[in-house]
CSV table of C-alpha atoms in Angstrom, one decimal:
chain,number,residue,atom,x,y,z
E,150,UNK,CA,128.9,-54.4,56.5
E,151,UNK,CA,127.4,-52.1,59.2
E,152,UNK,CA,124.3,-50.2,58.8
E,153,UNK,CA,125.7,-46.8,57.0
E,154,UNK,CA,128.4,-45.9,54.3
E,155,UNK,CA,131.5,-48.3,54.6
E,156,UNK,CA,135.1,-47.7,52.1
E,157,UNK,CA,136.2,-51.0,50.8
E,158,UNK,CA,139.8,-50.0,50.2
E,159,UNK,CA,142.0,-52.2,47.4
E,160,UNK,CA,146.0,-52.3,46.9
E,161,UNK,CA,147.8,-54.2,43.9
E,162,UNK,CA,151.9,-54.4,44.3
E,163,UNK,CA,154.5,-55.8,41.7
E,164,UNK,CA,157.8,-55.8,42.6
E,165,UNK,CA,158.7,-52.2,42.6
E,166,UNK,CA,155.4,-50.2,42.9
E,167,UNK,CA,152.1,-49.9,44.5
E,168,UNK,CA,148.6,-49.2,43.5
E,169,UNK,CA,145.7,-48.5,45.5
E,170,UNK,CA,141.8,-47.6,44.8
E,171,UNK,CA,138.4,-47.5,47.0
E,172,UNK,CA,134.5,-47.8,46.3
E,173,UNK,CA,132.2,-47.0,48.9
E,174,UNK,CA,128.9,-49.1,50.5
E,175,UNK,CA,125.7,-48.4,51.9
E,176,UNK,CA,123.6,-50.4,54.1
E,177,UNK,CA,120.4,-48.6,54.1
E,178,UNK,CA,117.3,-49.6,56.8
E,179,UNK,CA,114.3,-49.1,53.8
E,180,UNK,CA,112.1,-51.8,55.9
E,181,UNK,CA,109.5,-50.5,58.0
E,182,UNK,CA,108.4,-52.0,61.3
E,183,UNK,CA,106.0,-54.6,61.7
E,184,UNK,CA,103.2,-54.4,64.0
E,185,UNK,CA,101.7,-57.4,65.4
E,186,UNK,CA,99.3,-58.6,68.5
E,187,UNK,CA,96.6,-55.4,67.6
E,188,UNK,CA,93.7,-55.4,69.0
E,189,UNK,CA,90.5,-55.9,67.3
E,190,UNK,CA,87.4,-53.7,66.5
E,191,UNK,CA,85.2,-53.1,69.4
E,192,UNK,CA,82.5,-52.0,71.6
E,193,UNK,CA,81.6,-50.5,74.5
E,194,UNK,CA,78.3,-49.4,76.2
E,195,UNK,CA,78.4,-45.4,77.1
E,196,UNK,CA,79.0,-44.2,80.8
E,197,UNK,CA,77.9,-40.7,80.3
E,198,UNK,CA,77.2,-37.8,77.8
E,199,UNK,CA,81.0,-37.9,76.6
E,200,UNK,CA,81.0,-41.5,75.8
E,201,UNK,CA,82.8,-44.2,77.8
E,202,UNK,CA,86.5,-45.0,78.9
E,203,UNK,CA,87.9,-47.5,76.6
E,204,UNK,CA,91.0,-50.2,77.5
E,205,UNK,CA,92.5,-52.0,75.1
E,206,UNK,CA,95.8,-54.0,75.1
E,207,UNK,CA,98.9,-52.5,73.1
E,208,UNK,CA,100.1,-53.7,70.3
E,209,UNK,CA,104.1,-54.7,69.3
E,210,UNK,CA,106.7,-53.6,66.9
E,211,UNK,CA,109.5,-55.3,65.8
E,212,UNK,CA,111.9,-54.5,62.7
E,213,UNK,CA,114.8,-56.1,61.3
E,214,UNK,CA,117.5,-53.5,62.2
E,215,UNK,CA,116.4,-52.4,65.8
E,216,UNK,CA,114.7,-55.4,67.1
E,217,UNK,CA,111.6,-53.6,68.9
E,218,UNK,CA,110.4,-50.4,68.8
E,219,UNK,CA,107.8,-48.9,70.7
E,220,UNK,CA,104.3,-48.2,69.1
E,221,UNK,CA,102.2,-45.5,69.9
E,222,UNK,CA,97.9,-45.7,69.6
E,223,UNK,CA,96.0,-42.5,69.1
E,224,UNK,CA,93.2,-41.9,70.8
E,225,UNK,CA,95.7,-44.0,73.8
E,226,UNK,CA,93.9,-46.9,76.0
E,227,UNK,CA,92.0,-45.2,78.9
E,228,UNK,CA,91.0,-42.4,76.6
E,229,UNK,CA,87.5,-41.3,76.9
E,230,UNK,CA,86.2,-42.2,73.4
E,231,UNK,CA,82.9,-40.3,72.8
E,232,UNK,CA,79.8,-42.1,71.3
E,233,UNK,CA,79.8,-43.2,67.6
E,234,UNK,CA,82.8,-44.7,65.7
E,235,UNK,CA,86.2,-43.5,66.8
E,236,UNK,CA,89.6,-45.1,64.4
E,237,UNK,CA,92.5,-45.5,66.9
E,238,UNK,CA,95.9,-45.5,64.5
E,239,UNK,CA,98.7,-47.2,65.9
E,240,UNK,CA,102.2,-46.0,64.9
E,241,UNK,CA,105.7,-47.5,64.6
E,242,UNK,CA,109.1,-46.0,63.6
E,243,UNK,CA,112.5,-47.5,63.6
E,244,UNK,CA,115.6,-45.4,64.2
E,245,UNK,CA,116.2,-44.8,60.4
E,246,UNK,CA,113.0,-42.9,60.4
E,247,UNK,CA,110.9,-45.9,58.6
E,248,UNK,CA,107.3,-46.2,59.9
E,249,UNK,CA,104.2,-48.1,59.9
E,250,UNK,CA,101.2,-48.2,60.9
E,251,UNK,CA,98.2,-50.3,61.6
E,252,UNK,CA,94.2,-49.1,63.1
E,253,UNK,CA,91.2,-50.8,64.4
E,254,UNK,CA,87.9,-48.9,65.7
E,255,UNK,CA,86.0,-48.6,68.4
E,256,UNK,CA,82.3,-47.8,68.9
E,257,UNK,CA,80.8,-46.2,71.9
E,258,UNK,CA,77.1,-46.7,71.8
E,259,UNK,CA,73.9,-46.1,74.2
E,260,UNK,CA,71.9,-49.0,74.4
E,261,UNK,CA,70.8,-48.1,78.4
E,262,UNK,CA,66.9,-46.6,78.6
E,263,UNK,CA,66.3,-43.8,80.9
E,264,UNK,CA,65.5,-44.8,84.5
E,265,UNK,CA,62.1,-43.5,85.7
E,266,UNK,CA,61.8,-42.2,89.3
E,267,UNK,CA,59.4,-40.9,91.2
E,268,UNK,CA,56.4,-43.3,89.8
E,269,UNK,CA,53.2,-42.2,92.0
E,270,UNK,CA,52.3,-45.2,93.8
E,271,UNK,CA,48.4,-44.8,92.8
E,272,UNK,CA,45.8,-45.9,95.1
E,273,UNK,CA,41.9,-45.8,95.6
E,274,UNK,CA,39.9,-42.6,94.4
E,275,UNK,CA,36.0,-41.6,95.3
E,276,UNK,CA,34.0,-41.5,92.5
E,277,UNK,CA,32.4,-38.1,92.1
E,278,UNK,CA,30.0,-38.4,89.5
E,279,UNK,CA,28.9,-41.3,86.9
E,280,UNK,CA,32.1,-40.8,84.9
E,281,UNK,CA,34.2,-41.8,87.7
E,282,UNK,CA,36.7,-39.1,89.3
E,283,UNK,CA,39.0,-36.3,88.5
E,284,UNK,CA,42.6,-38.1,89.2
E,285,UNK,CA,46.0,-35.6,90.1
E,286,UNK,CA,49.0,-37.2,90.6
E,287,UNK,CA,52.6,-36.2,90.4
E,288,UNK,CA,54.5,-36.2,87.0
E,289,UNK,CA,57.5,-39.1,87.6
E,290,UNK,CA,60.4,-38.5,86.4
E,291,UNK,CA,63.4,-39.7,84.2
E,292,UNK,CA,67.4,-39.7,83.9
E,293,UNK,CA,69.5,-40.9,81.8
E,294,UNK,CA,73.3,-42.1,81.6
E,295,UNK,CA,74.0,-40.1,78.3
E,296,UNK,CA,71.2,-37.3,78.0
E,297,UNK,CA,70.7,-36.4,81.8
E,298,UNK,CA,66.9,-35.4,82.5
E,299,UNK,CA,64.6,-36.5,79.9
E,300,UNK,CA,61.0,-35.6,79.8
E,301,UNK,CA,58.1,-38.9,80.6
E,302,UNK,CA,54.8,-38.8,79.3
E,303,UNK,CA,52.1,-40.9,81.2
E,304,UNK,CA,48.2,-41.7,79.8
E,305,UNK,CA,45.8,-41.4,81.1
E,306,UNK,CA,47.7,-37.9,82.1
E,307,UNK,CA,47.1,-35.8,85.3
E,308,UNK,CA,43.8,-34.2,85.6
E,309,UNK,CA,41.7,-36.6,83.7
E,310,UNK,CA,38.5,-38.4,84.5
E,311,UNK,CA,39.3,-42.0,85.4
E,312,UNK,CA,36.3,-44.6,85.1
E,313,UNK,CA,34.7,-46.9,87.8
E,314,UNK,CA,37.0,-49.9,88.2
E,315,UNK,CA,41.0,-50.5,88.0
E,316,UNK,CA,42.5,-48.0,85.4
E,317,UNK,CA,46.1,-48.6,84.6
E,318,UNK,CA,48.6,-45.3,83.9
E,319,UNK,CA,51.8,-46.2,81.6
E,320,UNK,CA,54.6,-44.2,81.8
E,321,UNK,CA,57.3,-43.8,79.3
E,322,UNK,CA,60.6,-41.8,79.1
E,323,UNK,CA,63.0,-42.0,75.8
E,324,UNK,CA,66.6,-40.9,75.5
E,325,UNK,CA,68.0,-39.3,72.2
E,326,UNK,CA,69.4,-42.6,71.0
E,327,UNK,CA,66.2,-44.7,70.9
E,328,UNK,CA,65.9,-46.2,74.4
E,329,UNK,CA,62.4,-46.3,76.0
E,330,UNK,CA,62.2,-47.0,79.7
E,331,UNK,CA,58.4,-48.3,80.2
E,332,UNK,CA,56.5,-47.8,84.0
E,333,UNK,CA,53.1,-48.2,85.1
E,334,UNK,CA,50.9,-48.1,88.5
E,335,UNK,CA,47.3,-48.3,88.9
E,336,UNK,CA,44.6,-46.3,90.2
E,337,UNK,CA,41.2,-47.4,91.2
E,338,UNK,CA,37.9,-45.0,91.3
E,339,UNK,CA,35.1,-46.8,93.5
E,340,UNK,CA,31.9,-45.8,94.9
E,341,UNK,CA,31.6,-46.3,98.5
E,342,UNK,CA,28.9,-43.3,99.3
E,343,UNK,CA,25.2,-44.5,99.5
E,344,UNK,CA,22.2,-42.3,97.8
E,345,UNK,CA,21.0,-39.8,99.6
E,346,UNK,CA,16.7,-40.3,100.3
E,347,UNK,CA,14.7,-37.1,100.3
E,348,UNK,CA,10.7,-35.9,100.7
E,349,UNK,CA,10.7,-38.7,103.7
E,350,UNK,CA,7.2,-37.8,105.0
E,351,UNK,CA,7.0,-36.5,108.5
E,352,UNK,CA,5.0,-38.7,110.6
E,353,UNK,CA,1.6,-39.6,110.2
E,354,UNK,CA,-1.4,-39.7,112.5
E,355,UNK,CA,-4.9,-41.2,111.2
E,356,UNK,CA,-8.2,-42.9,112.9
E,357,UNK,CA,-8.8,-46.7,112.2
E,358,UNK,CA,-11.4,-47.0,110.1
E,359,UNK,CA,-12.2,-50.7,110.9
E,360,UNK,CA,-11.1,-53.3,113.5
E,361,UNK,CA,-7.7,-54.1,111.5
E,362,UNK,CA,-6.6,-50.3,111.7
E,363,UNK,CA,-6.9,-48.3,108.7
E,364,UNK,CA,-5.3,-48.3,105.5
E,365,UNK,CA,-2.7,-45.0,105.1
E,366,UNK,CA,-1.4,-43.3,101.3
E,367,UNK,CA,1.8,-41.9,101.7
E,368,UNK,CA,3.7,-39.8,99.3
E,369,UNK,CA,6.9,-41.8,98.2
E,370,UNK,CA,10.5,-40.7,99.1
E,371,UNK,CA,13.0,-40.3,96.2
E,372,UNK,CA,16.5,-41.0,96.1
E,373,UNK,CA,19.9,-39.5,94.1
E,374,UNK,CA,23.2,-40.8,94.3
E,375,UNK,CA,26.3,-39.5,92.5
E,376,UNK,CA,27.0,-42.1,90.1
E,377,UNK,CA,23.5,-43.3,90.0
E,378,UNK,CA,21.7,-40.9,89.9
E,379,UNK,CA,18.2,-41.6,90.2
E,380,UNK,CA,18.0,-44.9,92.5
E,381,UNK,CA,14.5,-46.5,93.4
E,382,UNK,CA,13.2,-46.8,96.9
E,383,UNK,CA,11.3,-49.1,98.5
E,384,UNK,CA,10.0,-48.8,101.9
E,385,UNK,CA,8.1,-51.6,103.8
E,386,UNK,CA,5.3,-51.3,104.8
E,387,UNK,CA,4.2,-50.1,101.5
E,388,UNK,CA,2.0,-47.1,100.5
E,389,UNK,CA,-1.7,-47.8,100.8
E,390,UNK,CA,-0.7,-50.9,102.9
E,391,UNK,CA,-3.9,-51.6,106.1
E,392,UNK,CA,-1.7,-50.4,109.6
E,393,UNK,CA,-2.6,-51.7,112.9
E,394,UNK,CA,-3.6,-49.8,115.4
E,395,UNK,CA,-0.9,-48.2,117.2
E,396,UNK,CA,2.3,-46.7,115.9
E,397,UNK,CA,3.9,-48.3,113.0
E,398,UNK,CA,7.4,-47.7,112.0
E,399,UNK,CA,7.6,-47.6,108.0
E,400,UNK,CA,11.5,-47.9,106.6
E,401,UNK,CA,12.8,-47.1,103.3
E,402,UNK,CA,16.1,-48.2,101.3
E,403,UNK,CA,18.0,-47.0,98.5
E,404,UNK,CA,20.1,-49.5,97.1
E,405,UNK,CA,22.7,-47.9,94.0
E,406,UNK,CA,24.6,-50.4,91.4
E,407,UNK,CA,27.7,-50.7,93.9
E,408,UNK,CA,25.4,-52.1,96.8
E,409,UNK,CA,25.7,-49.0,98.8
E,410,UNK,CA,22.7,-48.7,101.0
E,411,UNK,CA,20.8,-45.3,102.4
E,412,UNK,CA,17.9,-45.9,104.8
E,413,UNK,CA,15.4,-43.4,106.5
E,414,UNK,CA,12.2,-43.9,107.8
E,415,UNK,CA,8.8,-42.6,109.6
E,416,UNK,CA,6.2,-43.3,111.9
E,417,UNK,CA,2.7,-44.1,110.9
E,418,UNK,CA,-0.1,-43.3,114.2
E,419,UNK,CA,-3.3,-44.9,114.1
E,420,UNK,CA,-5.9,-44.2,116.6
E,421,UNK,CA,-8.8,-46.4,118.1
E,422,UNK,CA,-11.7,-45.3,116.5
């Protein structure tokens, strides 16, 4: 019996008469679909702020009545899916209006850090004073697949006193789901510039006072440097020292802690008595 309402029609005949009488049938289609070859949950990393363009292959129907029907998936494959969970709900219906229908999920998540651009390259600083030197640089930057521009934070920051020696600046940058991009560059504040000597006396004339010369006082020079300070200085030949006759060049050092060296000096005139 075909798929519908079909008569069944009956006849009984003796020898002289006739008699005749019908009942109906239905076939009804009651049985859904049945969907097969779906595709399973799944992932996929974000491509931008509205999520990422998912794939996925399409799943079957087939049903007892109609052999195949077609099956449609909402949100369809190629669909941007935005971040988070997203169920996709694949439907099928035969011809006599019987459906079913199967889902899965997908999750779009952000698991890519910000990339940080722009990193200062660092380099060698002056020292200025015994704390070091006041350090500018430029403030990198940071972008992300999902959020666009997000903001970096760097310590030591821009305008700070760095220390004698190698200091290193670490950079940072997080997005909104977690991700922390990490960068760093170093700066180094030495101290190249020697003291600087002051009160060098002017030159000095004396008599000898003996056959050796005479021996000559002078008032000692002092010495500042910026990280330093006060630095010692120590001429040769020394203060109260015996000079020869004749004219005696006297020269004086500075030294400071990073082995930069200032020098100055006089001359020291003794007559013949």
């Amino acid at each position: 019996f075909a798929v519908g309402v079909t008569s069944v029609d009956c006849t009984a005949s003796n020898a002289t008469e006739t008699a005749t009488a019908s009942f109906a049938v239905a076939v009804v289609d009651e049985k859904p679909p049945v969907i097969s070859s779906m595709p399973k949950n799944q992932q996929a990393e974000a491509s931008g702020p509205t999520g990422a363009t998912v794939v996925y292959s399409q799943p079957v129907a087939t049903d007892n009545v109609d052999g195949s029907d077609p099956v449609t998936c909402e949100p369809e494959s190629g669909a941007t899916f935005s971040l988070g969970k997203t169920v996709v709900t694949c439907t099928a219906t035969d011809v006599a209006g019987n459906s079913a229908s199967k889902t899965f999920q997908v999750t779009v998540k952000d698991t890519t850090p910000p990339t940080i651009t722009s990193l200062p390259e660092g380099g060698t600083v002056e020292a200025t004073g015994p704390g070091g030197a006041l350090v500018a640089y430029s403030e990198p930057t940071a972008t992300d697949v999902v959020d666009g521009t997000v903001p970096t934070t760097c310590g030591p920051p821009s305008g700070s006193v760095f220390p004698l020696g190698k200091t290193t600046v670490k950079c940072s940058a997080g997005d909104s789901s977690g991700n922390t991009a990490k960068a760093s560059f170093t700066v180094t504040v030495r101290d190249t510039s020697p003291p600087t000597i002051s009160h060098v006396p002017e030159p000095i004339a004396t008599t000898a006072t003996h056959a050796s010369g005479a021996k000559v006082t002078y008032s000692q020079p002092t010495a500042t440097d910026l990280v330093d300070e006060a630095v010692t200085v120590r001429c040769s030949p020394k203060s109260g020292a015996t000079f020869a006759t004749g004219t005696t060049q006297v020269t004086c050092s500075a030294t400071d802690r990073a082995g930069n060296v200032a020098m100055a000096s006089f001359e020291i005139t003794v007559l013949s008595e």
